[in-house]
Coordinates of C-alpha atoms in Angstrom, one line a residue:
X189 CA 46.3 -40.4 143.0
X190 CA 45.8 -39.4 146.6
X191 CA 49.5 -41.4 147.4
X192 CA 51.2 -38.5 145.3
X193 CA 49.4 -36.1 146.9
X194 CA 51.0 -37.6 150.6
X195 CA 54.0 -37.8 149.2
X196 CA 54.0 -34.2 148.3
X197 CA 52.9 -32.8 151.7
X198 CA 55.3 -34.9 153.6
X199 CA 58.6 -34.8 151.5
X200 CA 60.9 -35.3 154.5
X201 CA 58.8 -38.0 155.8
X202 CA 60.9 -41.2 155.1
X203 CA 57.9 -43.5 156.7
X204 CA 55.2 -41.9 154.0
X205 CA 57.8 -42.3 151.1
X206 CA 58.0 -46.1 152.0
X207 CA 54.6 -46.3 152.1
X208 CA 53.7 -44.4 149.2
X209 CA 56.5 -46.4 147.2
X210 CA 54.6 -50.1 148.0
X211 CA 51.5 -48.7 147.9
X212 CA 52.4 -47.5 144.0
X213 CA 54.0 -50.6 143.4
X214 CA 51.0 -52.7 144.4
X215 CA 48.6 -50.7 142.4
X216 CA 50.7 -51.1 139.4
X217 CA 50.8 -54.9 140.1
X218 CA 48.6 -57.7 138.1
X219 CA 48.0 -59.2 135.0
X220 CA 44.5 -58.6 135.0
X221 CA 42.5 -56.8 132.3
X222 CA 42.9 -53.2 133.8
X223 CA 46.8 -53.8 135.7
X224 CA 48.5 -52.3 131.9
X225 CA 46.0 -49.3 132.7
X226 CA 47.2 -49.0 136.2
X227 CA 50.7 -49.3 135.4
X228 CA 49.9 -46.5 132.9
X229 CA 48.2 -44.5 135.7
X230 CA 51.0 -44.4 137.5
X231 CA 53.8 -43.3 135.3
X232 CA 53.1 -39.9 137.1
X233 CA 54.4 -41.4 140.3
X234 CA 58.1 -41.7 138.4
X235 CA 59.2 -38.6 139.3
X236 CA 58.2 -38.7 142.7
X237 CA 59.4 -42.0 143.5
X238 CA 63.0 -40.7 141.6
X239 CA 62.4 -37.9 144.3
X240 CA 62.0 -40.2 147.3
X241 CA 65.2 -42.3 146.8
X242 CA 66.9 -39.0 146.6
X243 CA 65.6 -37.6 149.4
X244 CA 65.7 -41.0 151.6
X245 CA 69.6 -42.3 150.2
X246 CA 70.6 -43.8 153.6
X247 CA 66.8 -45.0 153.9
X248 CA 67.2 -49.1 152.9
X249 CA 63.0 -49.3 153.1
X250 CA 62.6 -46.4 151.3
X251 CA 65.4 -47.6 148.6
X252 CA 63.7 -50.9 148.7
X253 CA 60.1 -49.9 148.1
X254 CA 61.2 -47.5 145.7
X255 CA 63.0 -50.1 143.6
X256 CA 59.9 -52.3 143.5
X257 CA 57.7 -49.9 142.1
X258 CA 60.3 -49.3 139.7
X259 CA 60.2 -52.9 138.4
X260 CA 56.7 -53.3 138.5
X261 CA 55.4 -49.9 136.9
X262 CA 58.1 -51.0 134.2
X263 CA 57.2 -54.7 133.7
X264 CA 54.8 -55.2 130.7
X265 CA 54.0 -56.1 127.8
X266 CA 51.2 -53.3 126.4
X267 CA 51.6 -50.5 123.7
X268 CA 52.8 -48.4 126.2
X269 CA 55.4 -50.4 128.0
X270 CA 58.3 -49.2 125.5
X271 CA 57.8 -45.8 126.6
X272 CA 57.1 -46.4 130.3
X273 CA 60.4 -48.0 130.5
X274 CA 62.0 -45.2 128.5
X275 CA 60.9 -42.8 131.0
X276 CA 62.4 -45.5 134.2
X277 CA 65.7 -45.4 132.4
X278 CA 65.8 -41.9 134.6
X279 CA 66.1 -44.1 137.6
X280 CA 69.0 -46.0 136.6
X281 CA 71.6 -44.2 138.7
X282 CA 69.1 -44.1 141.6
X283 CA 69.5 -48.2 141.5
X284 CA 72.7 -47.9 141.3
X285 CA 73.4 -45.5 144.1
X286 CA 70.8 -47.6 146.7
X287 CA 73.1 -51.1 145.7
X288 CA 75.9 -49.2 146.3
X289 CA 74.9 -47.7 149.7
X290 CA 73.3 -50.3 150.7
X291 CA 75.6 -53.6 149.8
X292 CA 74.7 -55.6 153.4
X293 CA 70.9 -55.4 152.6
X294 CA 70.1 -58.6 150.8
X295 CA 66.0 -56.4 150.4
X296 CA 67.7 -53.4 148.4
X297 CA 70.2 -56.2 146.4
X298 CA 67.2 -57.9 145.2
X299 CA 65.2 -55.4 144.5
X300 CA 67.3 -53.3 142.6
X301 CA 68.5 -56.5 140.6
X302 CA 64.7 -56.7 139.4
X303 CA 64.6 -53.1 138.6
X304 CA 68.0 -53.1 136.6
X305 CA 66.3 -56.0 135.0
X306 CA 63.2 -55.1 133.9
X307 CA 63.9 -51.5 132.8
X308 CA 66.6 -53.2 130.7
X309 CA 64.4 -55.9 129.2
X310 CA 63.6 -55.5 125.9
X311 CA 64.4 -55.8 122.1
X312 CA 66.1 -52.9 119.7
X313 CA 67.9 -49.7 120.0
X314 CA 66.4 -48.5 123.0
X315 CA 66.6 -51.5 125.2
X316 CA 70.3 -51.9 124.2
X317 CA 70.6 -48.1 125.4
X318 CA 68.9 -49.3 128.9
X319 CA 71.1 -51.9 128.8
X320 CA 73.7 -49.8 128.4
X321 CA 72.7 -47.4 131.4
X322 CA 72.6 -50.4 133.4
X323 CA 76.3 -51.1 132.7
X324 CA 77.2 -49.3 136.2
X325 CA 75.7 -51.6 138.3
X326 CA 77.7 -54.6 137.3
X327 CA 80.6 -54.6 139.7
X328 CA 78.0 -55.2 142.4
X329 CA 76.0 -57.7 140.8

């Protein structure tokens, strides 16, 4: 995807990262026939979204944007959502971190909410481990 590729060559670029971060979030959205193949596409964003809230901590856009690609590369329902939320558990203390650094900002609250949520959705051992992960974020929920 030619989004990675920007966030690559501008890694100090908060404005791309928030960018690239909706723009990844809104390719994995629908509920059409090909959104579970989309959402599958970009599971190689993960990383670099992990990389942009890193890189971006005091950035509430950024943190924001971030979050909702989170949820929405992780909400599903296909053969492969199991392990795409396996591999979002990684963001976990990311979520965390932007709620806690951002606590006024009623657009990072929300969206991290929906991210905690959806990578913890689920049923059997590995959703109770998300769930789990997710523990740290309860004092400011």
């Amino acid at each position: 995807l030619l989004v990675l590729v920007a966030m690559h060559a501008h890694p100090a670029n908060a404005d791309v990262k928030q960018a690239a971060c909706s723009a990844l979030g809104n390719i994995a959205n629908g509920t059409d026939a090909q959104a579970e193949a989309r959402k599958q596409a970009v599971v190689d964003a993960l990383p670099p979204i992990f990389a942009a809230m890193l890189a971006h901590p005091a950035d509430a856009d950024v943190q924001k944007m971030a979050c909702g690609a989170l949820c929405t590369i992780a909400a599903c329902r296909d053969a492969q959502a199991k392990a795409r939320k396996q591999a979002a558990v990684n963001a976990l203390p990311l979520v965390v971190a932007a709620m806690r650094a951002h606590q006024t900002s009623a657009d990072v609250q929300q969206a991290a909410c929906k991210a905690l949520g959806t990578i913890a959705n689920g049923a059997g051992a590995q959703a109770e481990a998300r769930r789990q992960a997710a523990v740290g974020a309860l004092p400011l929920v």
